[in-house]
Structures are given as C-alpha cells and as structure tokens.
CSV table of C-alpha atoms in Angstrom, one decimal:
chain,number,residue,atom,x,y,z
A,29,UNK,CA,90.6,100.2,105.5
A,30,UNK,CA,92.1,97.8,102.6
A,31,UNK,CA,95.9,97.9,102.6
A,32,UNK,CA,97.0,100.7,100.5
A,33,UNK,CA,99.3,99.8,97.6
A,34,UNK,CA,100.7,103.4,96.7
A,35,UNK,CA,100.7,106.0,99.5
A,36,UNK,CA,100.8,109.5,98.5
A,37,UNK,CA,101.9,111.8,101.8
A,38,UNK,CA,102.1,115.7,102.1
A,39,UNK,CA,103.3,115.9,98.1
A,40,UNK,CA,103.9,119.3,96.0
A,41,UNK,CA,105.4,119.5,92.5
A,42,UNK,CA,107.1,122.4,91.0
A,43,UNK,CA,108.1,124.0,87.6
A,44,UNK,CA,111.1,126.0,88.7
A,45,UNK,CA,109.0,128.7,91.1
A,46,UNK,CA,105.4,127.8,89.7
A,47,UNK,CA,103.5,125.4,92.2
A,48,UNK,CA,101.6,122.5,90.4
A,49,UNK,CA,100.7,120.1,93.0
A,50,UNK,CA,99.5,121.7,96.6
A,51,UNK,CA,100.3,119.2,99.3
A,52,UNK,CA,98.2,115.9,97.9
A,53,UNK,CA,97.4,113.0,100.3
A,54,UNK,CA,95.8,109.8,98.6
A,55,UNK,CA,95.8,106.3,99.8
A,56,UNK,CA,95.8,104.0,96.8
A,57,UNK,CA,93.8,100.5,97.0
A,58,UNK,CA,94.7,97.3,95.2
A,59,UNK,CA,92.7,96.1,92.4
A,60,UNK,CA,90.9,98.9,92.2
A,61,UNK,CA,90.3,102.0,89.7
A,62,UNK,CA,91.2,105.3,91.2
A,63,UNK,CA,90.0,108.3,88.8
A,64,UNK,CA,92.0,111.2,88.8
A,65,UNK,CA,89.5,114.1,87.9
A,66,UNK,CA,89.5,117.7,87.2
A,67,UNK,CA,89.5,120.3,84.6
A,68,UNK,CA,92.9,120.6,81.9
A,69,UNK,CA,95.8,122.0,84.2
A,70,UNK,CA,94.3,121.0,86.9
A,71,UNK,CA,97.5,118.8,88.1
A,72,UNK,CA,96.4,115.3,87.0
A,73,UNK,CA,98.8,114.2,84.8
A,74,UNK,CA,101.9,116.1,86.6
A,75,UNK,CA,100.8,113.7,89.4
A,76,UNK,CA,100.6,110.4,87.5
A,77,UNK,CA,103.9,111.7,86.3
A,78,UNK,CA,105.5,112.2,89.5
A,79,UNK,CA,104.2,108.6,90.4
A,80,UNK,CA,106.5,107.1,87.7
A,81,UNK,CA,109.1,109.5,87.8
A,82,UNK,CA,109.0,111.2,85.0
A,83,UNK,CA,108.6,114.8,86.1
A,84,UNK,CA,111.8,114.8,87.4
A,85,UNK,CA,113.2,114.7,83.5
A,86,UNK,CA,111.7,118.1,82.8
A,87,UNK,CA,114.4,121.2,83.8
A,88,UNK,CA,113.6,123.0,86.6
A,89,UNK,CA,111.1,120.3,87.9
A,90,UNK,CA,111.2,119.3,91.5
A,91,UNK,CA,109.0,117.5,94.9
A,92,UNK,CA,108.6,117.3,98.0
A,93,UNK,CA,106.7,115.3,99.9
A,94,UNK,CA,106.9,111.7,100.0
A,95,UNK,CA,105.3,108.6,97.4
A,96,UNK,CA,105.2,105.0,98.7
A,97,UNK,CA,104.9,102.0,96.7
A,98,UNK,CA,103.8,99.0,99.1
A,99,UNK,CA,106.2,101.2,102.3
A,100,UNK,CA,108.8,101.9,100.1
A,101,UNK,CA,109.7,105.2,99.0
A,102,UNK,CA,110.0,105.7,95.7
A,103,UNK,CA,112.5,108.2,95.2
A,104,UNK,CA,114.7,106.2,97.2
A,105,UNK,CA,113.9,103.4,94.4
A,106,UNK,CA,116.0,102.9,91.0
A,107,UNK,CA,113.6,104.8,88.7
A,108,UNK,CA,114.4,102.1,85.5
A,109,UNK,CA,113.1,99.7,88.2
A,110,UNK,CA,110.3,101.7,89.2
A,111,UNK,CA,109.0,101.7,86.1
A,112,UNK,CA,109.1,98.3,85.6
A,113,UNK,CA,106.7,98.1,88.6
A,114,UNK,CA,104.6,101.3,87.6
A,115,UNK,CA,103.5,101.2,83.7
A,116,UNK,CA,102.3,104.0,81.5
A,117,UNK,CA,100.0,104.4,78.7
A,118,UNK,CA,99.8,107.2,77.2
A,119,UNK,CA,97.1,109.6,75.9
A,120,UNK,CA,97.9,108.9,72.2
A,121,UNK,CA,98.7,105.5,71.2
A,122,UNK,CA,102.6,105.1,70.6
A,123,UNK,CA,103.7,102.1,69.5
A,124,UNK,CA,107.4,102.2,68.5
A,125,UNK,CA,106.9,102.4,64.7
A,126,UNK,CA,109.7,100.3,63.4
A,127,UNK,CA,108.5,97.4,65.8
A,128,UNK,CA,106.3,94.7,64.8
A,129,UNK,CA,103.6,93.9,67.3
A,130,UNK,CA,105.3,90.8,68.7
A,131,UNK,CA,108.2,93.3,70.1
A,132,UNK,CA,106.3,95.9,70.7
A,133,UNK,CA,105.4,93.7,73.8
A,134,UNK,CA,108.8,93.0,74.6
A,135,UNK,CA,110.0,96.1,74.6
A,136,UNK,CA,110.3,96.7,78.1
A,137,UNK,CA,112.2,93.6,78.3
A,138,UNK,CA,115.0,94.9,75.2
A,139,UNK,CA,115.3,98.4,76.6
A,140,UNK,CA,116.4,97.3,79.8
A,141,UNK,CA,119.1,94.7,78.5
A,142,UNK,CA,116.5,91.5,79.7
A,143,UNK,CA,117.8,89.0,77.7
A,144,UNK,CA,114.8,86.4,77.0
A,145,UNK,CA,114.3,82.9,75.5
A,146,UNK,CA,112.2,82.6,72.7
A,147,UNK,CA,109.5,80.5,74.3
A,148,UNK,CA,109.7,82.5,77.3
A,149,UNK,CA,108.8,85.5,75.2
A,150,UNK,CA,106.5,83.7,73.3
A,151,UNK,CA,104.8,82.8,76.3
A,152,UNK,CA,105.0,87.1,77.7
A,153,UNK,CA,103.6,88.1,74.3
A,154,UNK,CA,100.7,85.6,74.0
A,155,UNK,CA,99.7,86.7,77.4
A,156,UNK,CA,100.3,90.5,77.6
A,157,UNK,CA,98.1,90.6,73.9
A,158,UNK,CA,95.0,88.4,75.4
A,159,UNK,CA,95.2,90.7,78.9
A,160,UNK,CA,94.9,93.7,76.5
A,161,UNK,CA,92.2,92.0,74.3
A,162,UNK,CA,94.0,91.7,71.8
A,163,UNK,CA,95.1,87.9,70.4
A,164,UNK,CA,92.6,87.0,68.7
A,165,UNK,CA,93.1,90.0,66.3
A,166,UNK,CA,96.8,90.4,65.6
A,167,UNK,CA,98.0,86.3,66.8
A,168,UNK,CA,98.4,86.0,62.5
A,169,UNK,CA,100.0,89.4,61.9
A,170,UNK,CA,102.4,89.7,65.0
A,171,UNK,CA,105.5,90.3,63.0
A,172,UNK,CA,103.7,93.0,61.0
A,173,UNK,CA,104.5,96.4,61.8
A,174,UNK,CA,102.5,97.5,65.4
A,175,UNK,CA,101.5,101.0,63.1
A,176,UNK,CA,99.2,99.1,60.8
A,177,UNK,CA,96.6,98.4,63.4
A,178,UNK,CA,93.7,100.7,64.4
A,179,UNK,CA,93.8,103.9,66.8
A,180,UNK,CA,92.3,101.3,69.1
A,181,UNK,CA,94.0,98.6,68.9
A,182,UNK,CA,97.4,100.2,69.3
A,183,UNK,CA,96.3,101.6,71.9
A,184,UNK,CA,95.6,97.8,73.3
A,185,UNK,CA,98.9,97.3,72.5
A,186,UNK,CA,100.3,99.9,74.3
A,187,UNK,CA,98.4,98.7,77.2
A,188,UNK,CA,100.0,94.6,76.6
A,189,UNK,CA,103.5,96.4,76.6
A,190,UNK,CA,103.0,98.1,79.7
A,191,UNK,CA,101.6,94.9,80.6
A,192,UNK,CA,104.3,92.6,79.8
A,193,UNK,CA,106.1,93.8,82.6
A,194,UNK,CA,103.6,92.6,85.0
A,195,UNK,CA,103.4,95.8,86.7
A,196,UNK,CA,102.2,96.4,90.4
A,197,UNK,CA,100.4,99.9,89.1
A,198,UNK,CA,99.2,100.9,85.2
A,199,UNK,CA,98.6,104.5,84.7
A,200,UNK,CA,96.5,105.6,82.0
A,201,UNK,CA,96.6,109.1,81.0
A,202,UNK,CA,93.6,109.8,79.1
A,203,UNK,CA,94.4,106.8,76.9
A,204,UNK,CA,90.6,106.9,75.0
A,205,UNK,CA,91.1,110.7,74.2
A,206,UNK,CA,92.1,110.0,70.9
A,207,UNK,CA,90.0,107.0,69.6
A,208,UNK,CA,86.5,106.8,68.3
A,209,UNK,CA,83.6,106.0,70.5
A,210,UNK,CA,83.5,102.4,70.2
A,211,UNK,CA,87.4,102.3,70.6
A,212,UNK,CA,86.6,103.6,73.7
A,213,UNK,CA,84.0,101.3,75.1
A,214,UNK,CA,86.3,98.6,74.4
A,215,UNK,CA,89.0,100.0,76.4
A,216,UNK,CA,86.9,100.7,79.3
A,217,UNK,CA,85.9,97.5,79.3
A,218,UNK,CA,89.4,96.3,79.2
A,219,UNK,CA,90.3,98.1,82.2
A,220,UNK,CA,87.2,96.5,84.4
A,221,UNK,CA,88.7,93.5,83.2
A,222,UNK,CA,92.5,93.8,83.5
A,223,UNK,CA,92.5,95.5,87.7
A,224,UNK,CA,91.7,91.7,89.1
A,225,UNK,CA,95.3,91.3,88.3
A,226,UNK,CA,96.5,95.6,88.3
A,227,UNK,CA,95.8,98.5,90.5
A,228,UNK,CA,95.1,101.3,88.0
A,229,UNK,CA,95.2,105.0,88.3
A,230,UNK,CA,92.8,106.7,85.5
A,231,UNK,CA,93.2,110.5,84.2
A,232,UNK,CA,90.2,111.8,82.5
A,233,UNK,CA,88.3,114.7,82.4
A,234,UNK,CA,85.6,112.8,81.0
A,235,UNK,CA,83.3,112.6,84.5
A,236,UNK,CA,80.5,109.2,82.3
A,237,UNK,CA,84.0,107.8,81.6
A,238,UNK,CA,85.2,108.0,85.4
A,239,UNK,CA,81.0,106.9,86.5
A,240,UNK,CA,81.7,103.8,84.3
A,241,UNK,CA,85.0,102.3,85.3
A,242,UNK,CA,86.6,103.8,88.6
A,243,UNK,CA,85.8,102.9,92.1
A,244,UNK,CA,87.4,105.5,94.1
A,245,UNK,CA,87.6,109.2,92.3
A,246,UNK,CA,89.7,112.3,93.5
A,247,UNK,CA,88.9,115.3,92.3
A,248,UNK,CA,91.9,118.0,91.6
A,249,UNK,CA,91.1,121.5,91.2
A,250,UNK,CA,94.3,124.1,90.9
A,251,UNK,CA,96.9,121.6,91.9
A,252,UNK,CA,94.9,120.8,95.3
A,253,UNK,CA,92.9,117.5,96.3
A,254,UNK,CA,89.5,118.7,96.6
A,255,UNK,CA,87.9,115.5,97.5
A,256,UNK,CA,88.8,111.7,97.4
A,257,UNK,CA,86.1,108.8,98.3
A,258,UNK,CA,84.4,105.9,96.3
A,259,UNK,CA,83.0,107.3,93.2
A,260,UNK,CA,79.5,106.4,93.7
A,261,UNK,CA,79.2,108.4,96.5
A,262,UNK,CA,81.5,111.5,95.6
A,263,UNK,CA,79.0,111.5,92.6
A,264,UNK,CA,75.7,111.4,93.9
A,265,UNK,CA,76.4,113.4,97.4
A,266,UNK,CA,79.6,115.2,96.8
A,267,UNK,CA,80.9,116.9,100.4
A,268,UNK,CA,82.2,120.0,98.4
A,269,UNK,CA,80.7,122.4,96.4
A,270,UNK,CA,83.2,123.0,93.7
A,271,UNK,CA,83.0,119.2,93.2
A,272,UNK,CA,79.5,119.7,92.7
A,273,UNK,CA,79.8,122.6,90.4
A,274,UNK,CA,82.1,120.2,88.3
A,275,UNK,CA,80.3,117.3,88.3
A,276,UNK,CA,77.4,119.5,87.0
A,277,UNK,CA,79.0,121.1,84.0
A,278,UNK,CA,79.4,124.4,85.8
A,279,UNK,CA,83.4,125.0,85.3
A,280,UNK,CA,85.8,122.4,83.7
C-alpha cells in the first residue's frame, strides 16, 4: 500500500439535522487521480468541500469524523493555510473579473497579504500558466482582463491560480461541466499531465470522463461510500451491484 497523502476516517457531514455524508473512509494516494462518482446529491462535492473546509461556512453545517493531510488533522489546521495546501477549481470558470490574467495567478498570494517581488512573481506566473497549458496563449495578453479568454481557457486559469500556490492536493469539481467538448479534452489532458507534480481529487458524474483520467474511483451513492478501488477494475468487475447498475446507465 503507497503512503496515503489525505486520509479520510469514520467522516459524516450535516445540514443542521439532515445527514449528507454517512461515515466515509478513503485513503488518498499521491500523484494519482481519485474520481469521486455518483449521481447529483449524491454527496460528492459536500465532501471535496469538507476536504478544504469550506462546508463549515454554510449555517447549520457541521462533521465528525476525522480528515488527515500527510497525519495531520485538518481541522486542527489554520483553514487560510489549508487552503493554500488544498486548491479548488471550480465547476464554472471564475476568474476574478476585474483582474488581468497576470494577477489572476497571484491571487492567492494578494489575498493572503504575501507580499512578492516582481521577478519572483514573474517567475510564479510563467510557471502556474505553462502547468495549466496555458503560456503560450495568453504570455502577450497577460495584463488583459482574465474575462476575455474562452470558457476554456479561464478555466486553465483557474486551474494556474490554484496552481500558483503549489498545492499538496487540487480538487476539481466538475470543472469541464460547462465548456464545449474540445475544452474538455484539453482539460483532461491537463490533468494527466499536471498529477506528476499534484494529487488530484475529481467530481464528475460523467463515468467516460472518470474511465479516461482517474486511477482510483469511489463511488457515492446517498451520502455512503459504495465502493473505492482502481478504476480499471471497479469498472470492468465492480464488487457491488448498485455500482454496476450505475456504471450501466440504470439510475444516475
């Protein structure tokens, strides 16, 4: 067994009395894609959530359980500095709007009070846009406004901002829902690319899209964790049937 870099142990989420997430165990690997999959409301994206802290923000919300990054517990961790180690990307691309690309990367760094050199964030920014993909498109526009490129390519961006943190974990929350097919591709093939260097988690409820990029897949089904293995396998000989039933088009 690889050392895990996330450990999730014996965890629940709540909305005030309504259960989301029934006791979930996953060990995480490094530098690999871990597809979270299941049908919408399942509990995928409470989870990545909970991962990064953010669940805690919404009234009412509350865990138990325990989440450890590398054997350290992360609600014992500052969550600003949590966040710096777990990135985000969202399901639609959100650049901040009155950015231009070049501090769109840097973000992170401005919102929590990092002061920077130039060539130091000249240096973050030319490498946080080629990780995403992205350089060789915007290096002549970079102090244009991040808005004015494509659904894809902001949403490349979005992934170089998370980026520029240099992140232990990126969690990607359906981030090609909202592009075009070929956005997509290119994406997926970013993601291949980028988990020599990240350990990603993966929400989707697209089941080709978790066959084509993840190496370990959990299925959630009402909050619980129905089944967790490599995906290969989980898709050609799942152990459960409602996986099965999923995986075939039955429910979802």
């Amino acid at each position: 067994m690889e050392s895990s870099v996330l450990r999730i142990e014996s965890f629940s989420a709540f909305f005030g009395e309504n259960q989301v997430l029934k006791n979930i165990n996953i060990n995480i690997t490094p530098n690999k894609i871990t597809a979270l999959m299941g049908p919408s409301g399942c509990g995928k994206t409470t989870l990545i959530r909970c991962i990064n802290r953010m669940h805690e923000l919404i009234p009412h919300a509350r865990v138990s359980g325990h989440i450890y990054l590398k054997n350290k517990d992360i609600y014992e961790m500052e969550p600003i500095a949590l966040r710096r180690k777990i990135g985000m990307v969202f399901q639609k691309p959100n650049p901040f709007p009155m950015m231009s690309i070049y501090d769109n990367v840097i973000a992170g760094y401005k919102l929590n009070g990092i002061k920077l050199k130039k060539e130091e964030a000249d240096h973050i920014v030319e490498r946080s846009l080629r990780d995403a993909a992205l350089w060789n498109e915007v290096k002549d526009s970079l102090h244009r406004k991040g808005t004015f490129l494509s659904g894809g390519q902001q949403q490349r961006l979005c992934i170089a901002r998370a980026l520029a943190m240099n992140p232990e974990i990126l969690l990607l929350d359906e981030p090609t829902s909202a592009l075009d097919p070929k956005s997509t591709a290119h994406i997926e093939e970013l993601v291949v690319e980028l988990k020599q260097n990240v350990t990603m988690l993966l929400v989707t409820h697209n089941i080709a899209q978790a066959a084509r990029v993840s190496d370990f897949t959990a299925f959630i089904y009402l909050g619980e964790l129905i089944e967790f293995g490599p995906t290969e396998k989980m898709f050609t000989v799942p152990k459960d049937k409602r996986t099965e039933e999923y995986l075939t088009g039955k429910f979802g």
